[in-house]
Short mmCIF file of C-alpha atoms in Angstrom, two decimals:
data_model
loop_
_atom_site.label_atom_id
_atom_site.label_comp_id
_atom_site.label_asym_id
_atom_site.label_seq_id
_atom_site.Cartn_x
_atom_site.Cartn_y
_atom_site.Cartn_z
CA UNK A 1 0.00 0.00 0.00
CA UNK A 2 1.29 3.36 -1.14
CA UNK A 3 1.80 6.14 1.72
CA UNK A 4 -1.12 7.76 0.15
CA UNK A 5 -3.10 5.16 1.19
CA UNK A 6 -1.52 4.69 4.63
CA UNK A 7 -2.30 8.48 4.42
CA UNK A 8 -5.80 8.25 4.27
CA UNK A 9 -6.06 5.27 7.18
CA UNK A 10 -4.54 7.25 9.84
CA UNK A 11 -7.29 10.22 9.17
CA UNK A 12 -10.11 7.85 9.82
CA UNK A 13 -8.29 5.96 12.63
CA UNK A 14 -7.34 9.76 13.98
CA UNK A 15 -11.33 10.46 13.51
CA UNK A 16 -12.26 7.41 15.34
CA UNK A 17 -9.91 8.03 18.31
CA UNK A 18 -11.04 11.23 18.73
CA UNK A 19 -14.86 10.22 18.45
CA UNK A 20 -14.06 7.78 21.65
CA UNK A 21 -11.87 10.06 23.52
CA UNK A 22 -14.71 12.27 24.50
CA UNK A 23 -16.00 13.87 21.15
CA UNK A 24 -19.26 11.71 20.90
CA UNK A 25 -21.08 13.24 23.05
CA UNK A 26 -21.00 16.82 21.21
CA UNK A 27 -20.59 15.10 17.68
CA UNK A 28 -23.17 16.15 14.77
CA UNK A 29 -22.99 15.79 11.07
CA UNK A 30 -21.06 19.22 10.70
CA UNK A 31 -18.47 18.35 13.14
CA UNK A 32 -15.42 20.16 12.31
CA UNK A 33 -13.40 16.58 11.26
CA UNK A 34 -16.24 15.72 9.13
CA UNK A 35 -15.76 18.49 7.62
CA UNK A 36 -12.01 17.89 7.13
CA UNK A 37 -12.69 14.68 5.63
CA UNK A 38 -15.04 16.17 3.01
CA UNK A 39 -12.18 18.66 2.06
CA UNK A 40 -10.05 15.84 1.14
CA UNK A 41 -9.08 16.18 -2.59
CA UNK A 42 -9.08 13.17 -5.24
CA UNK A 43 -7.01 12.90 -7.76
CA UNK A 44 -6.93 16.14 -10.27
CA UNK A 45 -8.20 16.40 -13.54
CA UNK A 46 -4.36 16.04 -15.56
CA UNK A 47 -2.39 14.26 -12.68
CA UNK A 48 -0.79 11.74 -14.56
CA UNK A 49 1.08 10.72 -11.42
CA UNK A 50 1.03 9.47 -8.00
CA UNK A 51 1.32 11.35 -4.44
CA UNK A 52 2.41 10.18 -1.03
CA UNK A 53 0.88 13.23 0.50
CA UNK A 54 -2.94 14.07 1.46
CA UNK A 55 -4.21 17.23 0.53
CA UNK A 56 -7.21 19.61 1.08
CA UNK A 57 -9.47 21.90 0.16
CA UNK A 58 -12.48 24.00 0.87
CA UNK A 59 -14.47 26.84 2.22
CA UNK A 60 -14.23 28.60 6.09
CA UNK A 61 -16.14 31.68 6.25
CA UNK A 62 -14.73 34.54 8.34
CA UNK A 63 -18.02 36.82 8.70
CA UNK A 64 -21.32 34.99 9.22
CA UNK A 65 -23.21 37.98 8.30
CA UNK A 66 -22.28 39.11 5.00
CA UNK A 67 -20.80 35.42 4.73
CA UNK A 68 -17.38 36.77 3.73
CA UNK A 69 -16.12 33.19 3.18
CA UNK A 70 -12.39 32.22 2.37
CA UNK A 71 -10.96 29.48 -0.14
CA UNK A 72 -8.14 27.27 0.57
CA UNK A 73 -5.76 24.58 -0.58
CA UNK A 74 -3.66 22.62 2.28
CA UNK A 75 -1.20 20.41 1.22
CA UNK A 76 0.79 18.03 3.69
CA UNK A 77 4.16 17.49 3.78
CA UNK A 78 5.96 14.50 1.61
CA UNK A 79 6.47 12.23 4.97
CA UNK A 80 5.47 12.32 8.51
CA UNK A 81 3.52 15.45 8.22
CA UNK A 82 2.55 16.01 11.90
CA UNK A 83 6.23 16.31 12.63
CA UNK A 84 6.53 18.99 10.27
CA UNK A 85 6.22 22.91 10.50
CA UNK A 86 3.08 24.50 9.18
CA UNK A 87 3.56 27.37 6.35
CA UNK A 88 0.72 29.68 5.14
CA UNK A 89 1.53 31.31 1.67
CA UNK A 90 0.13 34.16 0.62
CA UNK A 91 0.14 36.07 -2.51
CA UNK A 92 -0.12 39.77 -2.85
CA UNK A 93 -1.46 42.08 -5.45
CA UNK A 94 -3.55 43.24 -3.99
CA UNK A 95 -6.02 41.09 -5.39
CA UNK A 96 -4.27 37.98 -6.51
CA UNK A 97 -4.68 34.04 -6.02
CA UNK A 98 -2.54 31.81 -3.89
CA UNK A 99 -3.72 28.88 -5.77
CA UNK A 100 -2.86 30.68 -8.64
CA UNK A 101 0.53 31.97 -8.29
CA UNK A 102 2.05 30.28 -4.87
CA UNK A 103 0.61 26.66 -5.43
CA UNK A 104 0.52 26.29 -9.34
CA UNK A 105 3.66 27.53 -10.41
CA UNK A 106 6.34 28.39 -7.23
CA UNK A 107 6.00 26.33 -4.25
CA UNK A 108 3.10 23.99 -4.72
CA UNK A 109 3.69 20.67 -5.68
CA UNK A 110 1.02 20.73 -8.95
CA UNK A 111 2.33 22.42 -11.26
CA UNK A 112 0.41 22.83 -14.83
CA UNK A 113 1.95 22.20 -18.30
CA UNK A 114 2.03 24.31 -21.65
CA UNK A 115 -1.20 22.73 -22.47
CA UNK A 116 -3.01 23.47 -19.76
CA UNK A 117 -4.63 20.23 -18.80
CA UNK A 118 -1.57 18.41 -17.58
CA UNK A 119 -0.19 18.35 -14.35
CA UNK A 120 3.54 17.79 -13.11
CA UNK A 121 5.20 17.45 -10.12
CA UNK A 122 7.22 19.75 -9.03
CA UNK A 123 10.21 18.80 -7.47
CA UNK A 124 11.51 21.78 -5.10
CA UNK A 125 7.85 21.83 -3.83
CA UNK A 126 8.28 23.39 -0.04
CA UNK A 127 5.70 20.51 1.21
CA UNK A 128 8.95 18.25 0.69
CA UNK A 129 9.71 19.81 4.31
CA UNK A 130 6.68 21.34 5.30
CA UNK A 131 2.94 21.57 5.32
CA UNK A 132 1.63 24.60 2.94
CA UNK A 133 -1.70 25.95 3.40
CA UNK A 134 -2.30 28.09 0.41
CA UNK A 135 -5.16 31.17 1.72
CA UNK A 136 -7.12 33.63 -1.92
CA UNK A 137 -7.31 36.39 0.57
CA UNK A 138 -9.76 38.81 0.87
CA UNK A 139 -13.36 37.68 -0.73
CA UNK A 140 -12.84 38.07 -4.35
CA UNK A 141 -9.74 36.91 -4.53
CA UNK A 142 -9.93 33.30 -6.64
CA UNK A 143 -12.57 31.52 -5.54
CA UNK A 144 -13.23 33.47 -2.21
CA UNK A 145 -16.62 35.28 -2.32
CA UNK A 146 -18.86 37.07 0.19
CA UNK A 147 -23.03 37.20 -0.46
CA UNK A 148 -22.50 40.66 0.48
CA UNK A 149 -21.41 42.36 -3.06
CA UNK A 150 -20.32 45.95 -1.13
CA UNK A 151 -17.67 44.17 0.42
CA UNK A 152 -15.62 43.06 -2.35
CA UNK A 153 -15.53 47.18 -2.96
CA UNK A 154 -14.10 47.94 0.76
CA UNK A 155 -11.20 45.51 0.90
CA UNK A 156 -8.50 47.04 2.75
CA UNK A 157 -5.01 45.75 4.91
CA UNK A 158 -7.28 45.99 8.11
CA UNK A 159 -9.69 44.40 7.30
CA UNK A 160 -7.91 41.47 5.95
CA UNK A 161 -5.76 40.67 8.75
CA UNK A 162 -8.45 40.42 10.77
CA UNK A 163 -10.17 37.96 8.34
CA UNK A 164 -7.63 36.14 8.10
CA UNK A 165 -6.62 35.39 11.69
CA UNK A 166 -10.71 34.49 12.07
CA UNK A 167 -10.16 32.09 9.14
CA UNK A 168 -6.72 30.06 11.17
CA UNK A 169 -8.29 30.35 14.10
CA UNK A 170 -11.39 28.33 12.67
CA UNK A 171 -8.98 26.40 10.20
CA UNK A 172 -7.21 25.10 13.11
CA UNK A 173 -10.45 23.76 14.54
CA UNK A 174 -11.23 21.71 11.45
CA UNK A 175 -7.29 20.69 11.47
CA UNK A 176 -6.85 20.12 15.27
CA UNK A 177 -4.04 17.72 14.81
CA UNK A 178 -1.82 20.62 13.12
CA UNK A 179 -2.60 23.15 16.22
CA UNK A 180 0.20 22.73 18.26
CA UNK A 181 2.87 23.02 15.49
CA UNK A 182 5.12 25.19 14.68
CA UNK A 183 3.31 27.91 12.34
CA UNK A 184 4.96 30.11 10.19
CA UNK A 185 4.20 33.00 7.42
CA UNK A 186 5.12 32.87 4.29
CA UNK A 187 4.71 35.56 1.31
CA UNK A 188 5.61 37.43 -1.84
CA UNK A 189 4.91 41.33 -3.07
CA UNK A 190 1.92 42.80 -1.80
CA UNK A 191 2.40 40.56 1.00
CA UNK A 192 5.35 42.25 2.42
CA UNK A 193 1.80 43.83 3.60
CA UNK A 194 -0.57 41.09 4.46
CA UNK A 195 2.69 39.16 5.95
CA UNK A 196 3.51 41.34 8.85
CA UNK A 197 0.24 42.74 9.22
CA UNK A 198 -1.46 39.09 10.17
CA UNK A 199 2.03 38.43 12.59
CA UNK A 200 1.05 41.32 14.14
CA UNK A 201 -2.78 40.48 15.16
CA UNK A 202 -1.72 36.93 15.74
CA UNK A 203 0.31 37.92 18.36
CA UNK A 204 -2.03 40.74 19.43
CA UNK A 205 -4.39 37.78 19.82
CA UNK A 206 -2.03 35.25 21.67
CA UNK A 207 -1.14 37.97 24.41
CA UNK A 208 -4.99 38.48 25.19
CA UNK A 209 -5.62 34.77 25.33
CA UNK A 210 -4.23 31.22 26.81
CA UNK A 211 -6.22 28.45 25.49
CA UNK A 212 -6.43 28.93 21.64
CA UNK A 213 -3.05 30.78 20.73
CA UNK A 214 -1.50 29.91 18.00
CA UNK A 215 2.40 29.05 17.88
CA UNK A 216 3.58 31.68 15.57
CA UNK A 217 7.06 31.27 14.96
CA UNK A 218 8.10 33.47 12.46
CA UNK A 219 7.98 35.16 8.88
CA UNK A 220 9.79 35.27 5.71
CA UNK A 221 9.23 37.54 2.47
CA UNK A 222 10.11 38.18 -0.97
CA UNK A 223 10.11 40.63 -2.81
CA UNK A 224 7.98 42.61 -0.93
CA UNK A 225 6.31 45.86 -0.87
CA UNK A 226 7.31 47.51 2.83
CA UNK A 227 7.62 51.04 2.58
CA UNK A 228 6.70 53.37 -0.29
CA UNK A 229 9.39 55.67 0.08
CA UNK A 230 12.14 53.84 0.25
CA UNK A 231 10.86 50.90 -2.05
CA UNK A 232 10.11 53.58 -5.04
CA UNK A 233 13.51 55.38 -4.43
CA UNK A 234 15.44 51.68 -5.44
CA UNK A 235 12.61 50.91 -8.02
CA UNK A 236 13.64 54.06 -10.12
CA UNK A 237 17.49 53.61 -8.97
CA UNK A 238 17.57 50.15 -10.04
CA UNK A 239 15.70 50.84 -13.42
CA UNK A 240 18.09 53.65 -14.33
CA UNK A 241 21.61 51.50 -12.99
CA UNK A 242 20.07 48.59 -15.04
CA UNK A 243 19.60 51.44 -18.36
CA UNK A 244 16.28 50.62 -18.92
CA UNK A 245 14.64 54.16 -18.50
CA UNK A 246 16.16 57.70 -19.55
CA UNK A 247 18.25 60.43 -17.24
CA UNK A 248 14.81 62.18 -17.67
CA UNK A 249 12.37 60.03 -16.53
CA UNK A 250 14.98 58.57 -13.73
CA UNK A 251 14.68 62.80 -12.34
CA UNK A 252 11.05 62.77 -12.98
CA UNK A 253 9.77 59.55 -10.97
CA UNK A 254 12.14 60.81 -8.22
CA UNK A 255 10.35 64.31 -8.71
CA UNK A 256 6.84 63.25 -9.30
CA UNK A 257 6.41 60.13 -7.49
CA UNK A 258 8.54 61.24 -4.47
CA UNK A 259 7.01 60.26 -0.97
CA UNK A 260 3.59 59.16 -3.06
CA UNK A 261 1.28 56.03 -2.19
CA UNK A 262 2.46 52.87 -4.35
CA UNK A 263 -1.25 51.75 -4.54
CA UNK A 264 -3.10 55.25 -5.12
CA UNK A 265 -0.20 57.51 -6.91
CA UNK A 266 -1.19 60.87 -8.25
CA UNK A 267 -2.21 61.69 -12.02
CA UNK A 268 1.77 63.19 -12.64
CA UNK A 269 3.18 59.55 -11.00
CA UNK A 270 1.07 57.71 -13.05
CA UNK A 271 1.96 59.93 -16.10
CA UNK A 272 5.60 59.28 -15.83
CA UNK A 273 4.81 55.53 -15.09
CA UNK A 274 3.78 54.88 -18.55
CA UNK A 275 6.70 57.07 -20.17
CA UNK A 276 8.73 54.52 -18.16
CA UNK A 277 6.98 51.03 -19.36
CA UNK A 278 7.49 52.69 -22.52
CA UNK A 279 10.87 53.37 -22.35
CA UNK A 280 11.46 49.99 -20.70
CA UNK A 281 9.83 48.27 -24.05
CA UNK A 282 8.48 44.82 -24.21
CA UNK A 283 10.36 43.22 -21.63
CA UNK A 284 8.91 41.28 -18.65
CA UNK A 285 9.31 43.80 -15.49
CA UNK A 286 8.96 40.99 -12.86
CA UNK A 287 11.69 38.76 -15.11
CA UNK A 288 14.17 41.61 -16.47
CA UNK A 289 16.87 38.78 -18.05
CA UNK A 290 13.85 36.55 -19.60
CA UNK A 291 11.78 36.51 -22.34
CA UNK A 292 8.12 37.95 -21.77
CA UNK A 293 4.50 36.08 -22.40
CA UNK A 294 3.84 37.76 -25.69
CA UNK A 295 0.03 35.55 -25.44
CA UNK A 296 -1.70 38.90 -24.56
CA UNK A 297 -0.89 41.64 -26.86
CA UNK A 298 -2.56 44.05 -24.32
CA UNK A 299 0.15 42.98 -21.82
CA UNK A 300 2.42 46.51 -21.78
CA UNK A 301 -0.85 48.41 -20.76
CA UNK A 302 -1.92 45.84 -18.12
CA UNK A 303 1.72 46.07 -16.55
CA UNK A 304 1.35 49.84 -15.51
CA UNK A 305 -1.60 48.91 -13.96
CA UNK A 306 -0.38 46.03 -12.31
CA UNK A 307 2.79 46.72 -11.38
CA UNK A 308 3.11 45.26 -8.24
CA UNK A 309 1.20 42.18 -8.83
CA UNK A 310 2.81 39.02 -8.84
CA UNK A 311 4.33 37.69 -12.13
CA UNK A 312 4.08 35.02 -14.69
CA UNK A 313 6.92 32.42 -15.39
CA UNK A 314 8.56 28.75 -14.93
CA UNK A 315 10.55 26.05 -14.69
CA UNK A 316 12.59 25.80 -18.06
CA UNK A 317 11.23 28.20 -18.80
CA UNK A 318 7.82 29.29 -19.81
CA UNK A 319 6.83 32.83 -19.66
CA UNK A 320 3.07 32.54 -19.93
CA UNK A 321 2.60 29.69 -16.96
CA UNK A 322 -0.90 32.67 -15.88
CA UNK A 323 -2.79 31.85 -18.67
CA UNK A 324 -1.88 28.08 -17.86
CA UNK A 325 -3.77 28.18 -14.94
CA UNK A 326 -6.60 30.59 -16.15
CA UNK A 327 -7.31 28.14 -18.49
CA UNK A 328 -7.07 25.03 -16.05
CA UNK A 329 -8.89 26.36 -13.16
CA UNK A 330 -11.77 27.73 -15.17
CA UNK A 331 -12.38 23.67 -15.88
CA UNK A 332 -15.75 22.56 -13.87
CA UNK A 333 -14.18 19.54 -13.35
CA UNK A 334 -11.24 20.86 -11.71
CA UNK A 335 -13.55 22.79 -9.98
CA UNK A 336 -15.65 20.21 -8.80
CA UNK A 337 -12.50 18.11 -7.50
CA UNK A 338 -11.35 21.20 -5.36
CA UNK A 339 -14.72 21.44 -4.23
CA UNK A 340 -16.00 25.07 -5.70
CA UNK A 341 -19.28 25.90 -4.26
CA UNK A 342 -21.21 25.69 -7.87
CA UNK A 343 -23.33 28.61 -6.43
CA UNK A 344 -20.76 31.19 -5.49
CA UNK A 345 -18.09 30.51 -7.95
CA UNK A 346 -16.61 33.63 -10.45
CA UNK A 347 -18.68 33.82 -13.60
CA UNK A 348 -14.75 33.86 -14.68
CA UNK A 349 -12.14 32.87 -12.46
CA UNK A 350 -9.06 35.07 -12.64
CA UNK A 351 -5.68 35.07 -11.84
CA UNK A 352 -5.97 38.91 -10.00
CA UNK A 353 -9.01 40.71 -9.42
CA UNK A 354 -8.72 44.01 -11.20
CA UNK A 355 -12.31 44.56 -8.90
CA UNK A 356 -10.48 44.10 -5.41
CA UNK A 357 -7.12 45.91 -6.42
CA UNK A 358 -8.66 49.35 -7.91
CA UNK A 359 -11.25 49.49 -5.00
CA UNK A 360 -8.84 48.90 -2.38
CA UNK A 361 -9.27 50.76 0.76
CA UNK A 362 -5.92 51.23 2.94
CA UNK A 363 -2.86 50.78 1.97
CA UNK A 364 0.06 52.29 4.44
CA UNK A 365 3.04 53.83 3.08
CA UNK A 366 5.29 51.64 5.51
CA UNK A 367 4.83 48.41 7.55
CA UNK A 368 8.76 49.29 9.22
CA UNK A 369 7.16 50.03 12.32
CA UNK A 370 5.25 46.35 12.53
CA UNK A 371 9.01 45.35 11.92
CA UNK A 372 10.22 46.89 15.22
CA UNK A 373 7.47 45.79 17.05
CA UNK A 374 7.67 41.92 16.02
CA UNK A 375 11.59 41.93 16.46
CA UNK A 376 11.51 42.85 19.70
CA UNK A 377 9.23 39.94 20.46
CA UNK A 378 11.55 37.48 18.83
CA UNK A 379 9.90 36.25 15.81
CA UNK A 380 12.17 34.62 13.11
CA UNK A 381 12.15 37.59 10.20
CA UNK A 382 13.89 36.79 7.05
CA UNK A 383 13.42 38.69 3.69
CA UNK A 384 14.65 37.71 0.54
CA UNK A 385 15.14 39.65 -2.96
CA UNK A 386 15.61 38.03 -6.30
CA UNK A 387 17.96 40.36 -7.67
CA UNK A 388 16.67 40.67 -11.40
CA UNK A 389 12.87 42.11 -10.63
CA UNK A 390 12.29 45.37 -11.56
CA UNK A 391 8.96 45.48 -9.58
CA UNK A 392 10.03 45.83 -6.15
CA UNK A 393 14.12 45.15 -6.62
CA UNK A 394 16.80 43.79 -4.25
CA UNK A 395 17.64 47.56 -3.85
CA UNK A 396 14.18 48.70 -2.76
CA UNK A 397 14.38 46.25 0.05
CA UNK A 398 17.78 46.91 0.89
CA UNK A 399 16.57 50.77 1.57
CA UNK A 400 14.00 49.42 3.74
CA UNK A 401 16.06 47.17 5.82
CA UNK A 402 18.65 49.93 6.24
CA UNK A 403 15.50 52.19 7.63
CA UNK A 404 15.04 49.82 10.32
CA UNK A 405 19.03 50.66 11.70
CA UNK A 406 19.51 47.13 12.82
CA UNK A 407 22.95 46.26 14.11
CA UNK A 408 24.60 43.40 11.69
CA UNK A 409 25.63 40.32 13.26
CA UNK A 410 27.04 38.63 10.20
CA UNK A 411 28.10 40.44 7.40
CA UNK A 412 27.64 40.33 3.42
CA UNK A 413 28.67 37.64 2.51
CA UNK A 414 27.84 35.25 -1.00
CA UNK A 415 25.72 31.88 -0.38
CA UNK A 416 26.53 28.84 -1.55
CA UNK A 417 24.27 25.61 -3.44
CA UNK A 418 26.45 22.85 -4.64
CA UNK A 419 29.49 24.73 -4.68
CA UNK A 420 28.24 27.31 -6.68
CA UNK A 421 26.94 31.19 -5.49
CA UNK A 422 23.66 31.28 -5.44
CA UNK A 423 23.15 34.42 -3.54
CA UNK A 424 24.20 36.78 -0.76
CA UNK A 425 23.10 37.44 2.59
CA UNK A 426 23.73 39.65 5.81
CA UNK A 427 22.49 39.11 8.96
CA UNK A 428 21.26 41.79 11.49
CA UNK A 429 19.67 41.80 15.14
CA UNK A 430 16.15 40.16 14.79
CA UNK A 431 16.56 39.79 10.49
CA UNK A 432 18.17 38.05 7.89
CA UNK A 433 17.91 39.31 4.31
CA UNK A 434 19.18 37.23 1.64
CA UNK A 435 19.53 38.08 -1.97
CA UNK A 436 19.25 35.26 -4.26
CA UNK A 437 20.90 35.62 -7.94
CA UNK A 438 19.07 35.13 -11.13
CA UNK A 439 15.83 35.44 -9.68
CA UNK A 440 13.19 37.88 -10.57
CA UNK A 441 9.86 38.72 -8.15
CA UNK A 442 8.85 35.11 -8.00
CA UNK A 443 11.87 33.66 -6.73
CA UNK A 444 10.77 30.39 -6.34
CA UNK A 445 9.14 30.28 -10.06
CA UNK A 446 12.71 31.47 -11.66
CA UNK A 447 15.36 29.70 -9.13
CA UNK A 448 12.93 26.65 -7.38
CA UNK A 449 16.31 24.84 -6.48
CA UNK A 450 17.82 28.03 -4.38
CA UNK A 451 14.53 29.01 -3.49
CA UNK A 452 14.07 25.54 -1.54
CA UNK A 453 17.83 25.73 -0.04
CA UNK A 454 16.30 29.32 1.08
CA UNK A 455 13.37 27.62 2.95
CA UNK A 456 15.31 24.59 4.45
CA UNK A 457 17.38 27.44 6.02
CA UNK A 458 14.94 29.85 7.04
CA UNK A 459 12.40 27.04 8.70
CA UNK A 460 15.85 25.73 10.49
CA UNK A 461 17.07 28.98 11.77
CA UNK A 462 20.48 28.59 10.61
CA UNK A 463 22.76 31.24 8.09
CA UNK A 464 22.53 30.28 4.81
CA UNK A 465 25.15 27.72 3.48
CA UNK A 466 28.98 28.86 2.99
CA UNK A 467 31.44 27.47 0.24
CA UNK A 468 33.06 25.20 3.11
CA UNK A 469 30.16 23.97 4.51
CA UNK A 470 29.20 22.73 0.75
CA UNK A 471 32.37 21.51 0.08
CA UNK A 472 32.62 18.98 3.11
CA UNK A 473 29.31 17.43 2.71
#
């Protein structure tokens, strides 16, 4: 029997223990485990292989009365998954899909091929050392929803940290057997919002209660939008250094855009935004070394408006992996499989909602401060950069790390995988940044391999590997 199998045996026998432990008595046919089992996912429309792993997915709604309800995808790890961390990922935009971005073409383990109907395995999936829950946060996001249609117009940060710490606080009712592991936060872009934002009202919540806390261990970004000035100040920098924009437009974004809001910019920013994408040509912003998705000819236009969503890109290499899964998860029978509500799913499911990112609500201009708060409780912070996005580039976050004044406790120093560099890194009091070469804003879409030595490290708590460390092994 294949560990798939054994997989499935020790979730009834788990059920069945609980039942007789002392559950009985309050058990009814919506008993959070039932429910679990229902999430349990089949095998998906194009998997043309086998799993060891169990995986889930499903519904939890965060507001009972506008029945703002949030879609997931929970994937255990390879072996032994109880002794295993627990990861949420979540995407940015904001206004883009998890499922779409984190789980179907970085860290998930199903990854979709050119012709959209086949699945592979990937193999630097994180779940080979962890368990990933996957969150499409806020409602309209993926296949989130709420029956209230106002609220997909008042999405805000606020608002969705507060959703989702309702939605783990419920998840780990339906998933008691993960509650007591170690939990950490996981992110790209727009999440160098949503990342530090839920940290901060998880442990908000854990100081003003005993019994339910959750065991928040730390947080690691990418990429990630943290503070407007300084993030826009190595944006333009590091599209001038790189020559893809003018002397002129270089002295006008720093002019015109100066100390303005990344999501709601002024008429003049925008303005000299689009001389820029035009002066940058057809070129993919979040990839700057390889070749773009020309599928969309309407793509240069969408990429001033979306400019800090999350990107496209694969493997070896395919620039247009998006409309892979637009195509693929807009299939009612991979719907059905993943267990879409037929009544509240997207007329067309999307990638990003351009709905939730133009309506968004607040947005502020820096999240440094939730940074000095969390390191002084002695959370695990790393951030990461690949070093050839043009979005939010490895100098953008550099600025914003040297904001924070953190003494350094290890300097710069190159990283090694297999004997070979595949990054840098410093190390300061309470963070680690680490740069990782010849990737662009999805790091672990463009360099899986480094990405997963990355994650190995960060979930371990140890520096990043050295040349001599590689070369003894």
């Amino acid at each position: 029997m294949g560990q798939s199998g054994w997989s499935q045996i020790l979730g009834i026998a788990t059920l069945l223990y609980l039942l007789c432990s002392g559950f009985a008595a309050s058990f009814s046919t919506d008993h959070p485990l039932l429910q679990q089992h229902k999430d349990r996912v089949g095998r998906l429309p194009g998997q043309t292989f086998n799993i060891s792993f169990a995986h889930y997915s499903g519904y939890i709604t965060v507001n009972e009365k506008s029945e703002r309800t949030l879609f997931y995808w929970f994937i255990e790890a390879l072996e032994d998954p109880l002794s295993k961390p627990l990861v949420l990922w979540l995407n940015g935009g904001p206004g883009c899909s998890s499922i779409a971005f984190g789980q179907s073409e970085e860290i998930g383990p199903f990854h979709i091929k050119s012709d959209a109907n086949t699945l592979f395995l990937n193999p630097y999936s994180w779940n080979r050392v962890a368990n990933i829950l996957f969150l499409d946060t806020p409602v309209g996001v993926g296949f989130s929803y709420s029956n209230n249609e106002s609220d997909l117009l008042n999405n805000g940060d606020k608002r969705t940290a507060e959703d989702n710490l309702v939605f783990l606080l419920k998840w780990f009712k339906r998933f008691p057997q993960y509650k007591g592991s170690d939990f950490f936060i996981s992110g790209e872009s727009y999440a160098g919002h949503y990342v530090p934002q839920l940290s901060q009202v998880i442990v908000k919540y854990n100081s003003d209660t005993k019994e339910n806390a959750i065991n928040l261990k730390g947080f690691m970004v990418g990429n990630a939008l943290t503070d407007d000035f300084h993030d826009q100040l190595g944006m333009f920098e590091f599209m001038w250094s790189s020559g893809l924009i003018s002397d002129q437009t270089y002295k006008l974004l720093n002019l015109l855009c100066d100390f303005q809001s990344v999501e709601h910019p002024s008429d003049s920013c925008e303005k000299i935004w689009e001389i820029a994408y035009n002066e940058i040509g057809n070129i993919d912003p979040y990839s700057l070394y390889t070749p773009p998705c020309n599928a969309n000819v309407s793509q240069l236009s969408q990429l001033v408006r979306r400019k800090h969503r999350i990107g496209r890109l694969r493997g070896d290499y395919d620039p247009c992996t998006e409309y892979h899964s637009i195509e693929y998860f807009n299939r009612p029978e991979v719907q059905t499989i993943l267990h879409v509500d037929p009544d509240h799913k997207p007329a067309t499911w999307e990638t990003c909602s351009e709905l939730v990112n133009t309506n968004w609500k607040d947005s502020p201009r820096s999240v440094l401060n939730i940074y000095h708060e969390l390191i002084h409780m002695g959370l695990r912070i790393w951030v990461f950069s690949g070093n050839t996005d043009t979005v939010i580039p490895v100098t953008s976050t550099r600025y914003s790390i040297n904001a924070l004044k953190l003494p350094t406790v290890s300097p710069w120093r190159a990283w090694y995988d297999d004997g070979v560099v595949g990054g840098w890194t410093q190390e300061y009091a309470g963070l680690t940044f680490v740069a990782v070469r010849g990737a662009g804003h999805e790091v672990p879409l463009h360099k899986p391999k480094l990405a997963l030595t990355l994650f190995k490290a960060f979930l371990a708590g140890t520096s990043m590997p050295n040349l001599e460390l590689v070369s003894a092994s």
